[in-house]
mmCIF file of C-alpha atoms in Angstrom:
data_model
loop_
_atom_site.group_PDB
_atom_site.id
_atom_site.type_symbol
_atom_site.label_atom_id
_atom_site.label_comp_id
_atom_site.label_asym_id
_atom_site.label_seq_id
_atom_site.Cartn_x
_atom_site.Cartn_y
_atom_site.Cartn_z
ATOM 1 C CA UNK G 99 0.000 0.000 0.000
ATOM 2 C CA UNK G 100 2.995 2.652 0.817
ATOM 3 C CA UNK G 101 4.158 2.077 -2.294
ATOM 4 C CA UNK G 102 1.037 2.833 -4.750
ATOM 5 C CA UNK G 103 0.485 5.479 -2.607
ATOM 6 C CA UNK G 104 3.900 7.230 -3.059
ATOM 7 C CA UNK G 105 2.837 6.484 -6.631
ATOM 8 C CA UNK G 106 -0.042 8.441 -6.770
ATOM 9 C CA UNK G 107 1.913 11.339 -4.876
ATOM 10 C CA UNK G 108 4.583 11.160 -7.525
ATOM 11 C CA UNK G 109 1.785 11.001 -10.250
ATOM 12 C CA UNK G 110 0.205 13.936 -8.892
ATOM 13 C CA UNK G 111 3.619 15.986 -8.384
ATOM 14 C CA UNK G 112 4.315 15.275 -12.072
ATOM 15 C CA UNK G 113 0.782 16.518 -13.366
ATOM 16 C CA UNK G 114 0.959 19.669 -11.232
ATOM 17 C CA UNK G 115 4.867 20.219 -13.000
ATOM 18 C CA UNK G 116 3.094 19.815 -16.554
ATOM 19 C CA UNK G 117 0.459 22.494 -15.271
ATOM 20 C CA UNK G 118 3.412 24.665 -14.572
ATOM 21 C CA UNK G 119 5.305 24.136 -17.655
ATOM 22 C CA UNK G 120 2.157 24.620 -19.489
ATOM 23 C CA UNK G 121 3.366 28.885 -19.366
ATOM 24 C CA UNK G 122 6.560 28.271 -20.078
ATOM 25 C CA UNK G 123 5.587 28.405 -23.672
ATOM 26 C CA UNK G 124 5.565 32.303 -24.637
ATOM 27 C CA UNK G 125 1.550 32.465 -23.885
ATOM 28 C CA UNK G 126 1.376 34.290 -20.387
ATOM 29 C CA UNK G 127 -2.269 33.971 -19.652
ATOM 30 C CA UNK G 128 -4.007 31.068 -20.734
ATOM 31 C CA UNK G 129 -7.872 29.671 -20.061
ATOM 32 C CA UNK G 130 -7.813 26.058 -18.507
ATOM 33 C CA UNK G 131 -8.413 24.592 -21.535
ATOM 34 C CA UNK G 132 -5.235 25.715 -22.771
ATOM 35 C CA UNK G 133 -3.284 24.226 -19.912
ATOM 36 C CA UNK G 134 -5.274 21.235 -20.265
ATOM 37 C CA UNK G 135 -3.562 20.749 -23.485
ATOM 38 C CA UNK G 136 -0.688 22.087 -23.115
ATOM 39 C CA UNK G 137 -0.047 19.693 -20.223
ATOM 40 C CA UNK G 138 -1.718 16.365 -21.656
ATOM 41 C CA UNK G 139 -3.948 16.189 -19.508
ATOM 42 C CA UNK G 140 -8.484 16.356 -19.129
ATOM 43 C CA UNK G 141 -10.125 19.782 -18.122
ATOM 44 C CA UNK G 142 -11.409 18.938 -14.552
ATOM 45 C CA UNK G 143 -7.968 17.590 -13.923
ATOM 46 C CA UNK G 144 -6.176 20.612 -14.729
ATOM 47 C CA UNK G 145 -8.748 22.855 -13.018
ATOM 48 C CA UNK G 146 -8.607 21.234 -9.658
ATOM 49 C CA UNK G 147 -4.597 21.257 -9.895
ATOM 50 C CA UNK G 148 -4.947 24.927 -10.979
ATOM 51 C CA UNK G 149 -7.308 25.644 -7.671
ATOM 52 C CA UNK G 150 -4.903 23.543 -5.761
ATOM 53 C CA UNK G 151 -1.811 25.642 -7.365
ATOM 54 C CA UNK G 152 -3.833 29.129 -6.507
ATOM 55 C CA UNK G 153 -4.387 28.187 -3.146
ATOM 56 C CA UNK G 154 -0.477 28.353 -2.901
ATOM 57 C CA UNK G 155 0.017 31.203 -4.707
ATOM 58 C CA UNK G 156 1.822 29.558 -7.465
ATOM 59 C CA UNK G 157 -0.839 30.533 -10.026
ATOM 60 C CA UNK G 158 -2.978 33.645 -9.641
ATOM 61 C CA UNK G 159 -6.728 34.155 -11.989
ATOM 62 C CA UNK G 160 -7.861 37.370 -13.269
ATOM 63 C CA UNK G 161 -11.223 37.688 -11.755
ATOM 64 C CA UNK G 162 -12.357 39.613 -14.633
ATOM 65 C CA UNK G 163 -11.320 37.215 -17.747
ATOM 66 C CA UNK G 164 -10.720 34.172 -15.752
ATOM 67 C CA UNK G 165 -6.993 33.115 -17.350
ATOM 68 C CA UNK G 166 -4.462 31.843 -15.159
ATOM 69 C CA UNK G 167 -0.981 33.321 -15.386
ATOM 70 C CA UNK G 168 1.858 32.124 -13.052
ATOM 71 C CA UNK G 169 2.208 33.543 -9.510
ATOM 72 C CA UNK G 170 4.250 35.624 -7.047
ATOM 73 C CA UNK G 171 5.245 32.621 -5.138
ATOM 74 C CA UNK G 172 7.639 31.291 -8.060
ATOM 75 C CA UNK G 173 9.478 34.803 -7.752
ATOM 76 C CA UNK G 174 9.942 33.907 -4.327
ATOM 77 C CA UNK G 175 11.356 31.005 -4.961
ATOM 78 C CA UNK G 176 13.143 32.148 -7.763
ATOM 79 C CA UNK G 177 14.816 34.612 -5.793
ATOM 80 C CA UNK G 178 15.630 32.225 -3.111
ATOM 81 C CA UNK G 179 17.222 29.903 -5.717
ATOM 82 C CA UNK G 180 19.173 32.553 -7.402
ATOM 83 C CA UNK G 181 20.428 33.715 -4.136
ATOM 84 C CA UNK G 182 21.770 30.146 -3.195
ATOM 85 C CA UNK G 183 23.613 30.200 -6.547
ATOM 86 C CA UNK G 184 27.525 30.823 -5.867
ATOM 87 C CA UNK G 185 28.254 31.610 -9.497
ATOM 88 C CA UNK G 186 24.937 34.584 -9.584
ATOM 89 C CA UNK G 187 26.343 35.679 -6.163
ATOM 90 C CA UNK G 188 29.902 35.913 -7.271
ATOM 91 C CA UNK G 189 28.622 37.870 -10.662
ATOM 92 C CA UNK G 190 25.793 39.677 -9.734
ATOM 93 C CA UNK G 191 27.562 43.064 -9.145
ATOM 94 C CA UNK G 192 30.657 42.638 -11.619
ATOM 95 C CA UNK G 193 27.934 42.489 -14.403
ATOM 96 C CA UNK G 194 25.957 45.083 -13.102
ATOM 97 C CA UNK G 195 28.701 47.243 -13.039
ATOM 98 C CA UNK G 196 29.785 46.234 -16.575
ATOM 99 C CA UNK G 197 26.211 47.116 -18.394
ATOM 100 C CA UNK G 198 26.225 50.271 -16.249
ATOM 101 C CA UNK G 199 29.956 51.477 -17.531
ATOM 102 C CA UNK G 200 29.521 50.161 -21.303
ATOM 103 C CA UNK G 201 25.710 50.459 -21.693
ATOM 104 C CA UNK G 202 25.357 47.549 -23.001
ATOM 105 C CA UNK G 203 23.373 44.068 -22.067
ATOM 106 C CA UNK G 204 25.881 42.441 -19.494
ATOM 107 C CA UNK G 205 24.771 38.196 -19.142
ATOM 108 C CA UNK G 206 25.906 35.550 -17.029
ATOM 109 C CA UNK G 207 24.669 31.734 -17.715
ATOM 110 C CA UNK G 208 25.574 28.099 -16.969
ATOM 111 C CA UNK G 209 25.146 24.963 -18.993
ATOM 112 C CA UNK G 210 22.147 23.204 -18.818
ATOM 113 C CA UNK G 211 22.167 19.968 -21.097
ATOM 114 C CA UNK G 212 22.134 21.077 -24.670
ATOM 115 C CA UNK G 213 21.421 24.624 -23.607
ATOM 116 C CA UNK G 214 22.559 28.043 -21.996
ATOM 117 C CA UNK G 215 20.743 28.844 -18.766
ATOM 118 C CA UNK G 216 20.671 32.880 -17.777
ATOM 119 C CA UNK G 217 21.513 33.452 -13.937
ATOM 120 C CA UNK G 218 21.702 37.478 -14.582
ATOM 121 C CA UNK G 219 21.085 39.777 -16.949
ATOM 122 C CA UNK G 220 21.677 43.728 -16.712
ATOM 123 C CA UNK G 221 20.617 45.783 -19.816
ATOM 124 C CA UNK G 222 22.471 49.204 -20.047
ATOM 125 C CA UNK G 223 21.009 52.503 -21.537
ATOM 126 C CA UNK G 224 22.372 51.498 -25.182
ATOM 127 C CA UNK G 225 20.821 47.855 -25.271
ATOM 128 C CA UNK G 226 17.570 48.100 -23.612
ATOM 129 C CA UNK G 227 14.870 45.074 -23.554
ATOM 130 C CA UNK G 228 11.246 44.868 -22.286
ATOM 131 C CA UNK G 229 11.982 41.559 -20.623
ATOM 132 C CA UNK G 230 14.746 40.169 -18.726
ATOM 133 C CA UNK G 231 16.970 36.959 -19.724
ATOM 134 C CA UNK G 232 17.100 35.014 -16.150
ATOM 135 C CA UNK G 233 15.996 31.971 -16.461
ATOM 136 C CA UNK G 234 15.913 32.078 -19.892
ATOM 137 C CA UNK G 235 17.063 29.789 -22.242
ATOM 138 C CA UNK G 236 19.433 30.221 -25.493
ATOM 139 C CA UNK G 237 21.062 27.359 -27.676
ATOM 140 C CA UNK G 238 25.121 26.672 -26.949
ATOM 141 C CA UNK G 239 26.289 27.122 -31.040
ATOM 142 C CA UNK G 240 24.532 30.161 -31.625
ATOM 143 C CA UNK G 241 25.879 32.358 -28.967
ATOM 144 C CA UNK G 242 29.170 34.034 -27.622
ATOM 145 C CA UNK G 243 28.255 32.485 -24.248
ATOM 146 C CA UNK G 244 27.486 29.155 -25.411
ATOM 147 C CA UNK G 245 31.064 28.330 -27.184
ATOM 148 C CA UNK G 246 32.523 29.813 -24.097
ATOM 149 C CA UNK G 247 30.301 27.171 -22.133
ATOM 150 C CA UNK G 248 31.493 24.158 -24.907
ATOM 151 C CA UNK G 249 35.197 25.439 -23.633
ATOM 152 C CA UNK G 250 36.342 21.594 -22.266
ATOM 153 C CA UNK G 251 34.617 18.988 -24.551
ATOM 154 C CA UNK G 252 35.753 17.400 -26.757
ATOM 155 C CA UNK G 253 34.734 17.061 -30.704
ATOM 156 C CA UNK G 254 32.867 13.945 -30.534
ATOM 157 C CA UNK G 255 30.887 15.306 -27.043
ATOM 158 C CA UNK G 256 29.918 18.222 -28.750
ATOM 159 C CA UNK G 257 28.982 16.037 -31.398
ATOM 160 C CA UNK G 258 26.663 14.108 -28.887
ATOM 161 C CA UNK G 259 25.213 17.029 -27.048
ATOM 162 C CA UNK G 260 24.542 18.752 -30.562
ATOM 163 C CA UNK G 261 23.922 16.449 -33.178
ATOM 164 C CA UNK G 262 22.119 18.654 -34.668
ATOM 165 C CA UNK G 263 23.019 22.417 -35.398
ATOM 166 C CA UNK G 264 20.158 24.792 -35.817
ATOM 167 C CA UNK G 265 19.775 27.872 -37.879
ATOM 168 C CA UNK G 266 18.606 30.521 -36.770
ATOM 169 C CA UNK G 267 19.904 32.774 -38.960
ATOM 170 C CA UNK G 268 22.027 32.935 -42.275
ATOM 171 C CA UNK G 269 25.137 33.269 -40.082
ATOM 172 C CA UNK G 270 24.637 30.186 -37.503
ATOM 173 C CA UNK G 271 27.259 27.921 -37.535
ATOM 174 C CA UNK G 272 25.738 24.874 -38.566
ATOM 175 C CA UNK G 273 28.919 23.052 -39.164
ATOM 176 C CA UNK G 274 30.550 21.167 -36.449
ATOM 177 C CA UNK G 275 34.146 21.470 -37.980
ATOM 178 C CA UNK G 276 33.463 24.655 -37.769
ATOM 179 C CA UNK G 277 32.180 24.647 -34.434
ATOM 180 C CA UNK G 278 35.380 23.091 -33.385
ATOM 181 C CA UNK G 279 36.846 25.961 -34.707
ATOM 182 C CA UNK G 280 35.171 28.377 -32.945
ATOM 183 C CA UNK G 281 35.694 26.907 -29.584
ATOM 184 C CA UNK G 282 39.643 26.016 -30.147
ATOM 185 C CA UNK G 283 39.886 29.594 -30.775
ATOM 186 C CA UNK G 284 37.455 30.630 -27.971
ATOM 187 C CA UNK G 285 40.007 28.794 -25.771
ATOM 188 C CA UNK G 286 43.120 30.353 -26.848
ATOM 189 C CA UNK G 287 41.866 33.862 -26.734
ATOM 190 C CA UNK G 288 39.868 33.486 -23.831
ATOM 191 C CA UNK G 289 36.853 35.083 -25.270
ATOM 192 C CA UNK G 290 34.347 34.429 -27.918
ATOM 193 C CA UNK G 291 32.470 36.637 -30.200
ATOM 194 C CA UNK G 292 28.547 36.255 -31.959
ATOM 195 C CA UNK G 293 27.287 38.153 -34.475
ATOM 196 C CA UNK G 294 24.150 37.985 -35.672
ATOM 197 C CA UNK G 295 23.961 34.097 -35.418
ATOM 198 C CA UNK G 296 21.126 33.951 -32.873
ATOM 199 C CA UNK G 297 18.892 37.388 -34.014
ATOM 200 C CA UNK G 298 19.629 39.769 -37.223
ATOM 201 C CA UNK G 299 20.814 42.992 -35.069
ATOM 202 C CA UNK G 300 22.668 41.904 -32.374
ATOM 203 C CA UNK G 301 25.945 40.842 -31.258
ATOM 204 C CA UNK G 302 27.742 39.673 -28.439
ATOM 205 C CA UNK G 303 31.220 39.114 -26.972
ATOM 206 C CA UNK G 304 31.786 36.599 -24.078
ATOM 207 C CA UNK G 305 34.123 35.074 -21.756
ATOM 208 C CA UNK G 306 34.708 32.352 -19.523
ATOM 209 C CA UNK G 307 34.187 31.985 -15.858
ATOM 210 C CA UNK G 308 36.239 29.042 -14.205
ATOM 211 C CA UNK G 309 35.587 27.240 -10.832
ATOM 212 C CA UNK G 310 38.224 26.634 -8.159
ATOM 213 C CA UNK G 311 39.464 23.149 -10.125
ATOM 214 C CA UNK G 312 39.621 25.534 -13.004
ATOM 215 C CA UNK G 313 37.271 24.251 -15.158
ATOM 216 C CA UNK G 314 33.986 26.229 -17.206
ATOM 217 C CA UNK G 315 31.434 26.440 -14.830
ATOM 218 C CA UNK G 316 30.077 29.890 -16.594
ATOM 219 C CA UNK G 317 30.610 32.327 -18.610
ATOM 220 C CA UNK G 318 29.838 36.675 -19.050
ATOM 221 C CA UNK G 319 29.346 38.436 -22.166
ATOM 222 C CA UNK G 320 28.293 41.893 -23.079
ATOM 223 C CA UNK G 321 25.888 42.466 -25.605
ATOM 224 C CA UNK G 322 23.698 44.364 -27.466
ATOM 225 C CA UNK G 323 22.867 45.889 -30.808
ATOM 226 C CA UNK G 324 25.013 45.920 -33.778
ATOM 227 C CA UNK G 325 25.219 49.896 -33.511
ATOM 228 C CA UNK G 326 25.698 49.790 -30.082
ATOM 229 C CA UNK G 327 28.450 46.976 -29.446
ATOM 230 C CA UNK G 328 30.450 47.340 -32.395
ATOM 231 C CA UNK G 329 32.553 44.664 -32.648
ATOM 232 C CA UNK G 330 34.526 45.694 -35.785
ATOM 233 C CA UNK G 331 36.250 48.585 -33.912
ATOM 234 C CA UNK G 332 35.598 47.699 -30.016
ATOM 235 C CA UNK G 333 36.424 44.187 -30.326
ATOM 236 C CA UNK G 334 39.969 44.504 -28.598
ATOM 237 C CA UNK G 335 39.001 46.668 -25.614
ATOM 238 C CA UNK G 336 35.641 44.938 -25.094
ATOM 239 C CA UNK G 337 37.229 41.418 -24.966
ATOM 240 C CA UNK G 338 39.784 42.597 -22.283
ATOM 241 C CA UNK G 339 37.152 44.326 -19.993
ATOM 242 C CA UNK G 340 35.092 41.197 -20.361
ATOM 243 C CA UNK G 341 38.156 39.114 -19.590
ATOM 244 C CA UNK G 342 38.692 41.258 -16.350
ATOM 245 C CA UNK G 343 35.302 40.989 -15.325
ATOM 246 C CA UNK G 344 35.013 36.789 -16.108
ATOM 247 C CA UNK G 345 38.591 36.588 -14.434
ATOM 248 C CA UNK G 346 37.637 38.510 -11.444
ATOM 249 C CA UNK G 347 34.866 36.187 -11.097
ATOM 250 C CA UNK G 348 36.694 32.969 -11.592
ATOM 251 C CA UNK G 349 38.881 34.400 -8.300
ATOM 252 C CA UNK G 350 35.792 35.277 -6.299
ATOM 253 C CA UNK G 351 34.627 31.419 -6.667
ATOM 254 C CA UNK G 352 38.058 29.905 -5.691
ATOM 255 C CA UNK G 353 40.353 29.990 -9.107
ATOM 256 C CA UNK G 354 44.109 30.364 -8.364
ATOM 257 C CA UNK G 355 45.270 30.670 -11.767
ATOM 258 C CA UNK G 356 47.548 28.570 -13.695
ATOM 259 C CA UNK G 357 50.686 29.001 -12.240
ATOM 260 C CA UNK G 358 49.489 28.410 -8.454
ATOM 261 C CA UNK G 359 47.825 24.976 -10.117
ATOM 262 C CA UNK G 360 51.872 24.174 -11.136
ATOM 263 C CA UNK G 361 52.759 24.873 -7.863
ATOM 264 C CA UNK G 362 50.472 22.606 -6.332
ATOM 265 C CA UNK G 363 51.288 19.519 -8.280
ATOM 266 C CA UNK G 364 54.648 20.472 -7.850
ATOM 267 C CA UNK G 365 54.528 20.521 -4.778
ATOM 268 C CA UNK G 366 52.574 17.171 -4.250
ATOM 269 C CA UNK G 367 54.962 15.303 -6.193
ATOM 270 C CA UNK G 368 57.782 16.026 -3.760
#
């Protein structure tokens, strides 16, 4: 009997998830019908999990047109979550302070699987949005932040993760050899640049963040529009500030840097 029980609890866990997820889809507001589908699930199922989810605050209904958008308990949580996070404590203010002295977008993310994950984003007065990034997700290939994030596979992992490159615009790479490419280089600059692979418009320079065993754990880029970021003549003083800020990072979280790594072994092997 424990046991179908704890079934049913996981069962019911897993359908209130899908009623969740069901907004996670670009559609902010949606009529129980629409989560119904959205979520797999029948209509009096996903209205008594949606009273159940209100109750808690995790869903809120507009009295007046009766769709469901997500509620202010999940920023809670968020918040709490993002709070916990060493790498969006340890970034937090050096990107801040980067979008605030460029004015541009200023974006740190992990890895996630297949995908980028956004633990902060700052816009700055020449690359403003309407909506923020955290949370977000972006594809690995098609960004400055996502080849930084590749920095430490191998060909044939990459190969795994991404079998198949995307195109999002007529400048994606969709090539893994080139791919390769792009990362080997990444690694021996230290930073990686994006134009107009993701969106027509914009562009992006990134670098990245190591933990204290020295490997990619993150990585922060600046970006922003075309106009605005200017790669072709800013690309040498934007990739060193970036640098600064990702190194600066990488010592906040515990990274001694390559020569007190040599030291160590050396040390050890005596």
């Amino acid at each position: 009997m424990p046991v179908a029980s704890d079934q049913g609890t996981n069962q019911s866990v897993e359908k209130a998830a899908a009623v969740l997820n069901a907004f996670l889809g670009g559609q902010p507001a949606l009529r129980v019908s629409d989560v119904a589908r959205h979520a797999g699930l029948g209509q009096s199922t996903a209205s008594r999990l949606l009273a159940t989810l209100e109750a808690c605050d995790l869903v809120q209904r507009d009295q007046v047109s009766g769709l469901y958008q997500l509620g202010p308990a999940l920023i809670t949580m968020a918040g709490v979550a993002l709070n916990s996070h060493p790498v969006h404590r340890e970034a937090r203010q050096r990107a801040q302070n980067l979008a605030a002295e460029l004015g541009l977008g200023a974006n740190v993310a992990v890895r996630r699987g297949a995908t980028l994950f956004y633990l902060c984003n700052f816009e700055g007065t020449l690359a403003p949005r309407s909506f923020v990034l955290i949370g977000q997700h972006n594809p690995l290939h098609a960004t400055g932040i996502g080849k930084c994030l590749l920095i430490g596979t191998d060909p044939e992992e990459r190969r795994a993760l991404l079998p198949d490159l995307r195109a999002y615009t007529p400048s994606t790479i969709t090539d893994h050899a080139a791919l390769d490419e792009a990362i080997a280089q990444a690694a021996e600059r230290r930073y990686a640049t994006e134009v107009e692979e993701l969106a027509l418009g914009r562009a992006c320079i990134a670098s990245p963040i190591l933990d204290h065993t020295g490997t990619v754990c993150a990585a922060l880029s600046v970006s922003g529009p075309l106009s605005a970021i200017a790669l072709d003549t800013r690309e040498a003083d934007l990739s060193r500030m970036v640098i600064e800020a990702a190194d600066a990072i990488s010592t906040d979280l515990g990274y001694l840097g390559p020569a007190d790594r040599v030291l160590t072994r050396l040390q050890a092997s005596r």
